[in-house]
PDB file of C-alpha atoms in Angstrom:
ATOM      1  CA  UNK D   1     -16.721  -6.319   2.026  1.00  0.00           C
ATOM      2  CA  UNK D   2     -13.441  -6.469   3.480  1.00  0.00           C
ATOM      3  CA  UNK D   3     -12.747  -3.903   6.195  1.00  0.00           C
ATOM      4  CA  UNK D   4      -9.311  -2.772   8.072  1.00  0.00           C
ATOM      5  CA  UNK D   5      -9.725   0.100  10.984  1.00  0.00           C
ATOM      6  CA  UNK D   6      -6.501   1.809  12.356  1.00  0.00           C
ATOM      7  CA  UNK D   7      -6.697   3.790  15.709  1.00  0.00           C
ATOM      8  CA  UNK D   8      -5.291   6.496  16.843  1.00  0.00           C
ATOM      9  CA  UNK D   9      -5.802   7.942  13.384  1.00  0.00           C
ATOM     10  CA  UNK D  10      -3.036   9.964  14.886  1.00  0.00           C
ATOM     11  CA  UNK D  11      -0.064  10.412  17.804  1.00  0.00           C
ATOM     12  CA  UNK D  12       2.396  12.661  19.012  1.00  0.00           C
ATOM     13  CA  UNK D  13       4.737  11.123  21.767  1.00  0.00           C
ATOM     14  CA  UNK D  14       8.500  12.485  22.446  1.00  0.00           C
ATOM     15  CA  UNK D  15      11.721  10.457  22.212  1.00  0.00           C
ATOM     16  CA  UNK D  16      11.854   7.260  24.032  1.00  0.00           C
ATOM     17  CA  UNK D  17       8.272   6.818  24.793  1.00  0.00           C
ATOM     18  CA  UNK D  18       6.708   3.303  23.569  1.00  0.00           C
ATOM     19  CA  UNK D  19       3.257   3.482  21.720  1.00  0.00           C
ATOM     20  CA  UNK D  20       0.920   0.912  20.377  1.00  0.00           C
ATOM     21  CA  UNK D  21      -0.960   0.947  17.372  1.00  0.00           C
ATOM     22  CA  UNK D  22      -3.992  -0.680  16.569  1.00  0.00           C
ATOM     23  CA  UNK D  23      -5.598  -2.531  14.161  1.00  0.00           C
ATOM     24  CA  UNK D  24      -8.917  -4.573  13.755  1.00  0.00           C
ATOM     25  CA  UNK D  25     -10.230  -6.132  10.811  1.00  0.00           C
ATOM     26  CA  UNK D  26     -12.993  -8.092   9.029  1.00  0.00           C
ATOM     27  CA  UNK D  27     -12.216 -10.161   6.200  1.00  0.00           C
ATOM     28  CA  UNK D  28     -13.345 -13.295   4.265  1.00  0.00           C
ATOM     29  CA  UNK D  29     -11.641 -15.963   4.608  1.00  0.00           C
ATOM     30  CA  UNK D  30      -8.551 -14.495   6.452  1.00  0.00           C
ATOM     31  CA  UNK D  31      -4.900 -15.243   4.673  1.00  0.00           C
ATOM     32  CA  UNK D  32      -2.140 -12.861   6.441  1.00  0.00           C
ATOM     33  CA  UNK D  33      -1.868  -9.416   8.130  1.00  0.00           C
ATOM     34  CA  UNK D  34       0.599  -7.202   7.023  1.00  0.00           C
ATOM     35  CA  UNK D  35       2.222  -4.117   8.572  1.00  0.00           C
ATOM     36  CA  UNK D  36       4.230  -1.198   6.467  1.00  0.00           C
ATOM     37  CA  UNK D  37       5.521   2.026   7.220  1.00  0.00           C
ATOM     38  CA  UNK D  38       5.089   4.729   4.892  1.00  0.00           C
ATOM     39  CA  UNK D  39       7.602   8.117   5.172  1.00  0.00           C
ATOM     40  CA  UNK D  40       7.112  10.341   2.764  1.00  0.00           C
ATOM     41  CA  UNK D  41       6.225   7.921  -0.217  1.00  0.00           C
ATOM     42  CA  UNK D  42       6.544   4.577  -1.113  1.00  0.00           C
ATOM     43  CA  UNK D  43       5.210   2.120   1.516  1.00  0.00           C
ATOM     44  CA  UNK D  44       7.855  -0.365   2.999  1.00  0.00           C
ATOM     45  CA  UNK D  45       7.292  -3.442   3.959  1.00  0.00           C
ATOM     46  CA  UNK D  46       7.939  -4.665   7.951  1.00  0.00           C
ATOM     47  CA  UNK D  47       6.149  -7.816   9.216  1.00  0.00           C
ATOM     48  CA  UNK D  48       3.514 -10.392   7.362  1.00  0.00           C
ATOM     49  CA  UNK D  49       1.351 -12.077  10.592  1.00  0.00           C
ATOM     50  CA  UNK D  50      -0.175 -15.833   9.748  1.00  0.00           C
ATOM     51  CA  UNK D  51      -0.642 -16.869  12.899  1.00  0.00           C
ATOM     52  CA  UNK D  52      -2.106 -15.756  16.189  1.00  0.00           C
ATOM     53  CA  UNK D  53      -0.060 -15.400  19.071  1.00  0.00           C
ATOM     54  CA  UNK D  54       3.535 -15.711  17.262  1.00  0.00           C
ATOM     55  CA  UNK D  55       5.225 -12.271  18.240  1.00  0.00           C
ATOM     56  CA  UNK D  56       7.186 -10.993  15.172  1.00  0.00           C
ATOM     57  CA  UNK D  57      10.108  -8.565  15.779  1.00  0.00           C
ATOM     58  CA  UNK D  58      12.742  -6.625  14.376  1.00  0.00           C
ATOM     59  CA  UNK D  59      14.712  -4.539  16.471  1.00  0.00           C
ATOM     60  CA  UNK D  60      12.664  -1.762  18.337  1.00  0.00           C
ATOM     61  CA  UNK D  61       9.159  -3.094  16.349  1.00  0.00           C
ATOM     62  CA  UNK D  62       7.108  -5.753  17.522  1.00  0.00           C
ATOM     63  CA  UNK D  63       4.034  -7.185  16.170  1.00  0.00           C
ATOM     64  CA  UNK D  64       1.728 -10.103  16.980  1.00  0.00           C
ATOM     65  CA  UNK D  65      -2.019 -11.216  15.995  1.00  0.00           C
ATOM     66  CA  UNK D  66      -5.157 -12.369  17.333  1.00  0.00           C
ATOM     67  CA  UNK D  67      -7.126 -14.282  14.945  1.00  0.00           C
ATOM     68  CA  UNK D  68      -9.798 -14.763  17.284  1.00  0.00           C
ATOM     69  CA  UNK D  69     -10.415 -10.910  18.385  1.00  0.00           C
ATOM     70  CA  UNK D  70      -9.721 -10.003  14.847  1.00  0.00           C
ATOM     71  CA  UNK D  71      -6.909  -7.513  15.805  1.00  0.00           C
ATOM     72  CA  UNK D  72      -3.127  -6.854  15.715  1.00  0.00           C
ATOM     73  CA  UNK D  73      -1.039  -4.726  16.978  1.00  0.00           C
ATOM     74  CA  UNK D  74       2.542  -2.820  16.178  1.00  0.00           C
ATOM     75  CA  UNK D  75       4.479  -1.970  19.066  1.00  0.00           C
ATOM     76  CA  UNK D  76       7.502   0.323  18.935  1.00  0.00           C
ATOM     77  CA  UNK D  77       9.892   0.926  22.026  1.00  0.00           C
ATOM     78  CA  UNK D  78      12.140   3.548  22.580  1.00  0.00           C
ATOM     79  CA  UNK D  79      11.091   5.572  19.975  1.00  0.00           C
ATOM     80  CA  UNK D  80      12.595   7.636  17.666  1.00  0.00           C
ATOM     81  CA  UNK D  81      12.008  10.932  14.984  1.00  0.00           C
ATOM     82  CA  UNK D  82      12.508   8.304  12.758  1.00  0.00           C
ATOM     83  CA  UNK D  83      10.132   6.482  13.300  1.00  0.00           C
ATOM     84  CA  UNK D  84       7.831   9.306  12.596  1.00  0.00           C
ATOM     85  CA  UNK D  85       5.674   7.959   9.747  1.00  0.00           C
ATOM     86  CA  UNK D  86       2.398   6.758   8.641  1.00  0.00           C
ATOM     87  CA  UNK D  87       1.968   3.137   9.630  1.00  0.00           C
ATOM     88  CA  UNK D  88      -0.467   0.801   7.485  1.00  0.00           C
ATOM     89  CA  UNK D  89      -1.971  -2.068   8.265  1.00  0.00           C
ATOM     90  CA  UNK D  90      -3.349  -4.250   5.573  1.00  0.00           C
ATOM     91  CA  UNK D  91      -5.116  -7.586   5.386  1.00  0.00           C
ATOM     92  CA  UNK D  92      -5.130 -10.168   2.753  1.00  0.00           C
ATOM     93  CA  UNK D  93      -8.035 -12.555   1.826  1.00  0.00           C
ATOM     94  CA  UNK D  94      -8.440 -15.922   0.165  1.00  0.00           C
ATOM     95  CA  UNK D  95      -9.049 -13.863  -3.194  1.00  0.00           C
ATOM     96  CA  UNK D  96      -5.009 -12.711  -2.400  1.00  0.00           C
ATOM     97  CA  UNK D  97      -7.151  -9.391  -2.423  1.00  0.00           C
ATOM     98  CA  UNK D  98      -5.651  -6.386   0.066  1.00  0.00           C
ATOM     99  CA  UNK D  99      -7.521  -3.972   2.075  1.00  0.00           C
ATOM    100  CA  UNK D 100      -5.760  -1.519   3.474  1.00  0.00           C
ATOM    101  CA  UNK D 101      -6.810   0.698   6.859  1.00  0.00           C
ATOM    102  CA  UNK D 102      -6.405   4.470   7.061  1.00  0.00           C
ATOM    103  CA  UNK D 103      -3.295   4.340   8.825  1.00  0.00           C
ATOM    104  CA  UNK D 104      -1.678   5.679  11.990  1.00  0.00           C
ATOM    105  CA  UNK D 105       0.193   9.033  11.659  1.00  0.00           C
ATOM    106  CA  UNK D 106       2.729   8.885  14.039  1.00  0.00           C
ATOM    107  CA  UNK D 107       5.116  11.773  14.671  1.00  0.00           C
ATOM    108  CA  UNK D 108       7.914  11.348  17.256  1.00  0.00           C
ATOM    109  CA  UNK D 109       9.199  14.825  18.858  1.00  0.00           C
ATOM    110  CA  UNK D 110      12.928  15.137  19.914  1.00  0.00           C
TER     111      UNK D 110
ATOM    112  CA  UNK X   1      14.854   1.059  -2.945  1.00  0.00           C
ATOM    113  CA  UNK X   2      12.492  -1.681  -2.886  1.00  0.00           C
ATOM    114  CA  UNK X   3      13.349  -2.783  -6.571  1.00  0.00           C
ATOM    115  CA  UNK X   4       9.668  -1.099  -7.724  1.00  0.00           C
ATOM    116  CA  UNK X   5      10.867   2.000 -10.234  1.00  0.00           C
ATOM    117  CA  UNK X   6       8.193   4.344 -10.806  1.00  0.00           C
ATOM    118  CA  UNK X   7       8.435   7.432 -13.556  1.00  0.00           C
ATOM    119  CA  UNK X   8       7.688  10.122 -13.648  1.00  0.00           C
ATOM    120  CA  UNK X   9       7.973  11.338 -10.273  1.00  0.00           C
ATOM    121  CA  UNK X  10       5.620  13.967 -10.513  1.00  0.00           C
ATOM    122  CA  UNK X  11       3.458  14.946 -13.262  1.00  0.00           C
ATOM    123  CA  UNK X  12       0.884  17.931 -13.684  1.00  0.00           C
ATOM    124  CA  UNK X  13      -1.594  17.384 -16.320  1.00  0.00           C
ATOM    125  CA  UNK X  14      -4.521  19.611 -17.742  1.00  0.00           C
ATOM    126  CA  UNK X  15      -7.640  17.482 -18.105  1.00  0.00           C
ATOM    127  CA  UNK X  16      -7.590  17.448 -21.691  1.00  0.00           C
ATOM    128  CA  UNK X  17      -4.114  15.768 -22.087  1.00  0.00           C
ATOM    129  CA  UNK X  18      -3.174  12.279 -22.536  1.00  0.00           C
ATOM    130  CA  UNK X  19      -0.252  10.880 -19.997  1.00  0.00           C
ATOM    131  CA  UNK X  20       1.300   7.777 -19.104  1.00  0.00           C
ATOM    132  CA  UNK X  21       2.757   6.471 -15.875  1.00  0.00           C
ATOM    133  CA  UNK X  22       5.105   3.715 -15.884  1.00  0.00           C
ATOM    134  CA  UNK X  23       6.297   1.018 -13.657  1.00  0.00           C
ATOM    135  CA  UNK X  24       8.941  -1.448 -13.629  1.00  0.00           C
ATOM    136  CA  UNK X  25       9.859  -4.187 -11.745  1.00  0.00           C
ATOM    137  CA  UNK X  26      13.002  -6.568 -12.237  1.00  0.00           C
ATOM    138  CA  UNK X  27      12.129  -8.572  -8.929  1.00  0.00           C
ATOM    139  CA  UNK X  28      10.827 -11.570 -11.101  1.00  0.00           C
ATOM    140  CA  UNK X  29       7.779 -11.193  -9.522  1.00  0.00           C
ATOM    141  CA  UNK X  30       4.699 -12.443 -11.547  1.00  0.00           C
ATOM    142  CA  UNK X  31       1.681  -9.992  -9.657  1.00  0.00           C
ATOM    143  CA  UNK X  32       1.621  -6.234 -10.610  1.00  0.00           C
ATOM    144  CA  UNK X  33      -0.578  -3.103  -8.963  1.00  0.00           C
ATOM    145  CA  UNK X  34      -1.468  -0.015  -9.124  1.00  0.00           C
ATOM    146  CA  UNK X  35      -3.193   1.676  -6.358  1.00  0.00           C
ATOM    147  CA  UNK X  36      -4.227   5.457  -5.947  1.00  0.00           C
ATOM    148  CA  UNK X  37      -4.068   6.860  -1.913  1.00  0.00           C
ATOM    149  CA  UNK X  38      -5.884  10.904  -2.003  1.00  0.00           C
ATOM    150  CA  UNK X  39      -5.698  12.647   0.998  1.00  0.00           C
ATOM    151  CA  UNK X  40      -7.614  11.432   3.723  1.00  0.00           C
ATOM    152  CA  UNK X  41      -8.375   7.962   2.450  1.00  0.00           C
ATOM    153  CA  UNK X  42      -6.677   4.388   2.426  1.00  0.00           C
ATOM    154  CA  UNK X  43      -4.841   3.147  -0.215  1.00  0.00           C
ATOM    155  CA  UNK X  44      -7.355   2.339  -2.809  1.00  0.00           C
ATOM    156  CA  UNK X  45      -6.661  -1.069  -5.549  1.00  0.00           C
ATOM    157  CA  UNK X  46      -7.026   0.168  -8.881  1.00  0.00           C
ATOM    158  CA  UNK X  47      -6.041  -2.578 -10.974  1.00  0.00           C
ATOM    159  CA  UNK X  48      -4.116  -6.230 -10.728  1.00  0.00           C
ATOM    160  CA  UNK X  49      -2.197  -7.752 -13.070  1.00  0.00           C
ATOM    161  CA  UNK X  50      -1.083 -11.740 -12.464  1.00  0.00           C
ATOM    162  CA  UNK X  51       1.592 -13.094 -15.324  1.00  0.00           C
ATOM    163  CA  UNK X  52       0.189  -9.914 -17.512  1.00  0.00           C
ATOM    164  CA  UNK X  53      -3.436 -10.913 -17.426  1.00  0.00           C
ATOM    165  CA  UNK X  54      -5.724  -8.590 -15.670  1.00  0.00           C
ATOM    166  CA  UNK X  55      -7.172 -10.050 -12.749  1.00  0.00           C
ATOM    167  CA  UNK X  56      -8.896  -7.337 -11.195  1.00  0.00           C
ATOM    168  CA  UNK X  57     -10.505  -3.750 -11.942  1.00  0.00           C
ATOM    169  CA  UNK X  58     -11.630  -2.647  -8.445  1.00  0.00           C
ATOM    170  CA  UNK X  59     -14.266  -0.673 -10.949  1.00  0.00           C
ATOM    171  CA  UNK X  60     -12.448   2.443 -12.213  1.00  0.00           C
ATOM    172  CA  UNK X  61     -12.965   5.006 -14.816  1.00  0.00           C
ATOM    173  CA  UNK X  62     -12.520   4.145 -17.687  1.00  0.00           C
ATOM    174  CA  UNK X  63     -10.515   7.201 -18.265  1.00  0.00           C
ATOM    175  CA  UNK X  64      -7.604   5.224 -16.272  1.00  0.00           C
ATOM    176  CA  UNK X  65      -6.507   2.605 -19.045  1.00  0.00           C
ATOM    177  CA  UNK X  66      -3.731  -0.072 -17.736  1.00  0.00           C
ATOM    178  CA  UNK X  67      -1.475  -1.701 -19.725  1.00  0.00           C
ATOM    179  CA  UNK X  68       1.053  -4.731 -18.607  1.00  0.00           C
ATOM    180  CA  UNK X  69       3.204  -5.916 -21.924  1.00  0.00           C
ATOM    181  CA  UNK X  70       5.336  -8.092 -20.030  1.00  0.00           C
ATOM    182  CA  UNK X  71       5.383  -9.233 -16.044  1.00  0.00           C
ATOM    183  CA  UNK X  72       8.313  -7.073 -15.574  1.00  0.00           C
ATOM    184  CA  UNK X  73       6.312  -3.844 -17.312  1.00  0.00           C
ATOM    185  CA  UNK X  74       3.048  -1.888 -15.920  1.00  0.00           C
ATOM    186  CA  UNK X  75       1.353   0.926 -17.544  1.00  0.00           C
ATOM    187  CA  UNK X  76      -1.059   3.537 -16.442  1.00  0.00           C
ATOM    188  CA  UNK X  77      -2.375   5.431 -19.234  1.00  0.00           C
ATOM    189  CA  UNK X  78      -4.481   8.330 -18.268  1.00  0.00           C
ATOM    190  CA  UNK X  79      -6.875  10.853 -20.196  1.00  0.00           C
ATOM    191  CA  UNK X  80      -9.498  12.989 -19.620  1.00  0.00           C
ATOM    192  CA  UNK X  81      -8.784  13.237 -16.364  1.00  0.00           C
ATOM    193  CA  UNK X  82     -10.489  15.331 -13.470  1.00  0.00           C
ATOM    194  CA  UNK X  83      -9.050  17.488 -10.848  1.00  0.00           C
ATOM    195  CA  UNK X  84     -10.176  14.794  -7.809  1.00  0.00           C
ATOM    196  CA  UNK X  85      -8.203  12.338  -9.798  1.00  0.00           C
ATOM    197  CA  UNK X  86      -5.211  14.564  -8.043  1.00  0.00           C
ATOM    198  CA  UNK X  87      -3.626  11.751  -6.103  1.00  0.00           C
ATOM    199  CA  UNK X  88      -0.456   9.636  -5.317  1.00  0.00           C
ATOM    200  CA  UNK X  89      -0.597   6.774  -7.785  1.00  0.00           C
ATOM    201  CA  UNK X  90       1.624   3.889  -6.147  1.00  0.00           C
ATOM    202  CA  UNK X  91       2.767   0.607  -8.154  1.00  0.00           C
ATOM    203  CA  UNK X  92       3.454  -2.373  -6.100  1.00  0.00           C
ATOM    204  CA  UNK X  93       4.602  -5.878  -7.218  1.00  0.00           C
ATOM    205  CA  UNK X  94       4.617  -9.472  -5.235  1.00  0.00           C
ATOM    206  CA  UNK X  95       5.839 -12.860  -6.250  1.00  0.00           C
ATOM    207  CA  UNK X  96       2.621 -13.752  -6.855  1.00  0.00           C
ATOM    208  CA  UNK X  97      -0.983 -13.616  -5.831  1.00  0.00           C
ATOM    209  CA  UNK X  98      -1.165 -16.371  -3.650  1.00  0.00           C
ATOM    210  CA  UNK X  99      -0.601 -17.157   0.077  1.00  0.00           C
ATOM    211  CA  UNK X 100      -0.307 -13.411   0.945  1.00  0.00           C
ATOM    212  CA  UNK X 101       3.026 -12.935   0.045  1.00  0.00           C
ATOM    213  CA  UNK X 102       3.809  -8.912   0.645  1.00  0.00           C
ATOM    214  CA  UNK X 103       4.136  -6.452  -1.660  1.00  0.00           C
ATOM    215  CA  UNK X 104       6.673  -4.000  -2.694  1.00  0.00           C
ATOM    216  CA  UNK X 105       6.152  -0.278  -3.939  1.00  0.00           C
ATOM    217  CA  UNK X 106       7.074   1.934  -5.790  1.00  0.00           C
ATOM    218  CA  UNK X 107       8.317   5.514  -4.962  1.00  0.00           C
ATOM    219  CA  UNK X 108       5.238   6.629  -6.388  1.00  0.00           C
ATOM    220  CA  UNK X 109       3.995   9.320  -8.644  1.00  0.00           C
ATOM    221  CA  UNK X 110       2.602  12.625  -7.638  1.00  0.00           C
ATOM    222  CA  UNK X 111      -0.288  13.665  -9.998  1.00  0.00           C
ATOM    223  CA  UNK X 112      -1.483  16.469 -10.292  1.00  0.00           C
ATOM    224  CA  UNK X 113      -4.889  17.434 -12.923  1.00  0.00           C
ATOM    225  CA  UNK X 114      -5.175  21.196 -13.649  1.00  0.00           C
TER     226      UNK X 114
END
């Protein structure tokens, strides 16, 4: 069975601090990683992760995986209360099957 | 907006009642979803739908009855529900199954089962 683990489960930092958030997996017959951010309802989408070592990144988010540890992880610099969220991390197998993790709660105080 | 449009937005329920939630997608995307996330637990698959044929029942109540008339259409028909049923019921859509293409939600809908 397919398994994703988040950690911290949660985090409180202030404005302009950077935090990392963590995620390990095992999976059958690994396709892609994905990472989402979820506010309030609907998850949305920020970075799929094929390949180990290729840093993905979009403004203040950064991503990258390691295929052979069986982890990646989302950075975010200078944060802000926007970014306050629940971040998911999800993994998709050779079946196109996704397993989500708990998710990080992250809340980001002025 | 993703382009995943979810009604109703909330619904409350009694456990006898029959309900519906609906989903619709005009993304032309050919893979459908439903997931539930409760409190305190990762999103969970429910169902998958690839060009309308049911692919997968990640072993749900039968009380939970899906429908998919058309790739663009997704049904949830619900009845007999319990109170732990209580949950956010998300819809999510991708071009199709393969090579891990993401997904996109829904809004969501808020049910509640009095």
């Amino acid at each position: 069975e397919d398994k994703v683990v988040q950690s911290p489960l949660s985090l409180v930092v202030h404005e302009g601090d950077t935090v990392t958030l963590n995620c390990s997996y095992e999976v059958t017959n690994f396709r892609s990683l994905l990472w989402y951010k979820q506010e309030k309802k609907a998850p949305t989408f920020l970075f799929m992760l094929t390949s180990s070592g290729i840093e993905k990144k979009s403004g203040r988010l950064s991503s990258i995986l390691d295929k052979k540890e069986l982890f990646s992880i989302l950075n975010i610099t200078a944060t802000q209360t926007g970014d306050s969220a629940i971040y998911l991390c999800a993994v998709v197998n050779a079946g196109n099957m996704l397993t989500f993790g708990g998710g990080t709660r992250l809340m980001v105080k002025p | 907006e993703t382009g995943v449009t979810q009604t109703p937005r909330h619904l409350v329920m009694g456990m006898t009642n029959k309900k519906s939630l609906k989903c619709e997608q005009h993304l032309g995307h050919n893979a459908m979803y439903w997931y539930k996330q409760s409190a305190k637990k990762p999103l969970e698959l429910m169902f998958v739908y690839n060009f309308k044929e049911q692919t997968e029942n990640n072993s749900v109540p039968s009380r939970f009855s899906p429908e998919c008339p058309n790739s663009s259409h997704l049904f949830l028909h619900l009845h007999t529900l319990q109170p732990e049923d209580s949950a956010l019921y998300l819809c999510a859509s991708s071009l199709d199954r393969g090579g891990g293409t993401e997904a996109f939600f829904g809004q969501g809908t808020r049910l509640t089962v009095v």
